[in-house]
XYZ file of C-alpha atoms in Angstrom:
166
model
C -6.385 35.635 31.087
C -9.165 34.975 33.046
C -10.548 32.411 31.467
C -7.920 30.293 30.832
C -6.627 30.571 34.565
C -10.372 29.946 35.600
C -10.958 26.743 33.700
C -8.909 24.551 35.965
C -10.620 25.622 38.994
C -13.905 25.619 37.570
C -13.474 22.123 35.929
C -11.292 20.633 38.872
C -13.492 17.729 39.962
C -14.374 16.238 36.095
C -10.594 17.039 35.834
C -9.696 14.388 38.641
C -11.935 12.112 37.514
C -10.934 11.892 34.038
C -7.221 11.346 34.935
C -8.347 9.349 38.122
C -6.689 11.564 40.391
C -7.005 11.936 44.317
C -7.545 15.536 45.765
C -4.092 15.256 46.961
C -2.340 14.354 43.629
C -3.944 16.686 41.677
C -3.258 19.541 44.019
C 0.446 18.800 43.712
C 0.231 18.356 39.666
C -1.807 22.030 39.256
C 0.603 23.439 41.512
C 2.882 23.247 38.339
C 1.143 25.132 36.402
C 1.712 27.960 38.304
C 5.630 28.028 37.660
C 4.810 28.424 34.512
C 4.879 32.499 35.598
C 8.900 32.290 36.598
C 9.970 31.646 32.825
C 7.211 34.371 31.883
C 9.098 36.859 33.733
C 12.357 36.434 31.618
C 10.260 35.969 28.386
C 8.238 39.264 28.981
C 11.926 40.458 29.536
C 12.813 40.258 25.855
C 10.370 42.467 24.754
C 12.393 45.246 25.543
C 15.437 44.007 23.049
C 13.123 42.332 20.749
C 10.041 44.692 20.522
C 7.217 44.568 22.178
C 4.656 44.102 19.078
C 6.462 40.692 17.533
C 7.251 39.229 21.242
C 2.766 39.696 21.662
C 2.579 38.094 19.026
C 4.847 34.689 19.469
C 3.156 34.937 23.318
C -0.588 34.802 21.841
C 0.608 32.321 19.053
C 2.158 29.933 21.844
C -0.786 30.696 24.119
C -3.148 29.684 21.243
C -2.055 26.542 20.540
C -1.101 25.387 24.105
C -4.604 25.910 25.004
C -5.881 23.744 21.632
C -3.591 21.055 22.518
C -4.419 20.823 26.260
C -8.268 19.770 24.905
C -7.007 16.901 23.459
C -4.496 16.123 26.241
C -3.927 12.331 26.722
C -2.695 12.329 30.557
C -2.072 14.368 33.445
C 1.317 14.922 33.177
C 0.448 15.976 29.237
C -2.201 18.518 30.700
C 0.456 19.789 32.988
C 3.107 20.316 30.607
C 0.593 22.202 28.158
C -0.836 24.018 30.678
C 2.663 25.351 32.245
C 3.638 26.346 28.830
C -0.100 28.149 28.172
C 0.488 29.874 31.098
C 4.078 30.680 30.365
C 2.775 32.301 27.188
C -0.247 33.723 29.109
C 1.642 35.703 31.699
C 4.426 37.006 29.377
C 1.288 38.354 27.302
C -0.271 40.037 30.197
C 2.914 41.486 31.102
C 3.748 42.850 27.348
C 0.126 44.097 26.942
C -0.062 45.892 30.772
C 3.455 47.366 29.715
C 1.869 48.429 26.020
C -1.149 50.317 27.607
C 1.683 52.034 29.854
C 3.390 53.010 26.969
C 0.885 53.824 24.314
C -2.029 55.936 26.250
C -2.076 58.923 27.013
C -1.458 59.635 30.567
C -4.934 60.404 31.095
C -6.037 57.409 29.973
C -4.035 55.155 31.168
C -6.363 54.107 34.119
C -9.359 53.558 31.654
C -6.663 51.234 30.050
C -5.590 49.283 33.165
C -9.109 49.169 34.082
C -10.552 47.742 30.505
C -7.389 45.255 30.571
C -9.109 44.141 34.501
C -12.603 44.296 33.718
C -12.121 42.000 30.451
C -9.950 39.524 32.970
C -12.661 39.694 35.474
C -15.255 39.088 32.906
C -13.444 35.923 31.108
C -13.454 34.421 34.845
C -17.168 34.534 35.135
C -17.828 33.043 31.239
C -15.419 29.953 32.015
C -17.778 29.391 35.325
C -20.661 30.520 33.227
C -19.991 27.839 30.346
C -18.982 25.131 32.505
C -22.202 25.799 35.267
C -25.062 26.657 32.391
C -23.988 24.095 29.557
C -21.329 22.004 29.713
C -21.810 20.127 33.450
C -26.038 20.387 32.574
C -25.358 18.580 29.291
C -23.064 15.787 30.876
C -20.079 17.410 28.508
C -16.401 16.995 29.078
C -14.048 19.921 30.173
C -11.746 19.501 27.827
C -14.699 21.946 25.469
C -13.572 24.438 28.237
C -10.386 24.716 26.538
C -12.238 24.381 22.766
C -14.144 27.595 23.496
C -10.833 29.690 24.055
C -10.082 29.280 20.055
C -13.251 31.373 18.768
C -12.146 34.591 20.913
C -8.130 33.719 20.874
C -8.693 33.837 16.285
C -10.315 37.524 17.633
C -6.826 38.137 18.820
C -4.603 36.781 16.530
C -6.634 39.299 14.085
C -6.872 42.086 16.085
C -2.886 42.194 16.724
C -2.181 43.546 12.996
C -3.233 46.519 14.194
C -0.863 46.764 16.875
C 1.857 49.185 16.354
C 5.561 48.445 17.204
C-alpha cells in the first residue's frame, strides 16, 4: 500500500513533465485518484456476503494489473483512470486484510498483526522513494519503472494468497 500510494508523490515532477502538465493541473487530476477510496468502501463491503478470502483475491488481481497498465499509460487522463481503479482495488484490499488479521489472530496477537500490516506499509513508502532517489532519477530513467517494480512483489502475493483460509 505504501508503495503504490508513494509513487505519485515521489515521481510527481517527471510525472508533469511527461504529460506536460502545470503544478496546478496536475494537482486537480491526482486529486482523482483519491476517490478512488469511496467505491472501496462499498467493495470492501461485499466481503462480508461474498467471503472475505475470494473478494482478496479479485482486489489484489485488479490491483495487479491496474498498476501494470498504469506503466504503459498513454495520457493523463489514462494514468488517472488506472490509478483510481488501482487504488479502488488497493483500499478495498487494505480494508479486507486489516479486517482478516481482526478476525483470524488471536487476541493477543492482534497488535503484532496491525503493527506488521503498518510497518510493511511504512516500509514500501521508503523503497518507492528509495528506488526512485538511488536508481531511477540517477540513471535518467522514467517513472513509469516505478510502477514495473510493483509486479515482482505483487506475483509474491498473488502466491502467497493460496494459503489464505476462507
Amino acid at each position: 500500500e505504501g508503495y503504490d500510494v508513494n509513487i505519485v508523490i515521489v515521481a510527481l515532477p517527471q510525472i508533469r513533465e511527461t504529460f506536460g502538465l502545470s503544478q496546478a493541473q496536475a494537482s486537480l487530476w491526482i486529486s482523482v485518484l483519491y476517490l478512488g477510496a469511496l467505491p472501496a468502501m462499498m467493495l470492501s463491503r461485499r466481503a462480508d456476503r461474498r467471503g472475505r478470502r475470494s473478494l482478496l483475491i479479485v482486489t489484489i488481481w485488479g490491483y495487479t494489473a491496474t498498476t501494470v497498465a498504469t506503466a504503459v499509460a498513454p495520457s493523463i487522463g489514462a494514468f488517472v483512470i488506472l490509478q483510481f481503479c488501482a487504488r479502488v482495488f488497493l483500499i478495498a484490499e487494505v480494508a479486507i486484510a486489516w479486517t482478516m488479521i481482526a478476525e483470524e489472530l488471536p487476541a493477543d496477537a492482534r497488535g503484532f498483526g496491525f503493527g506488521a500490516l503498518a510497518m510493511l506499509s511504512a516500509l514500501g513508502t521508503g523503497l518507492a522513494a528509495l528506488l526512485y532517489g538511488l536508481v531511477l532519477a540517477p540513471l535518467g530513467l522514467s517513472w513509469r519503472w516505478l510502477y514495473v517494480a510493483a509486479v515482482p512483489v505483487l506475483m509474491l502475493v498473488i502466491v502467497l494468497r493460496r494459503r489464505l483460509p476462507e
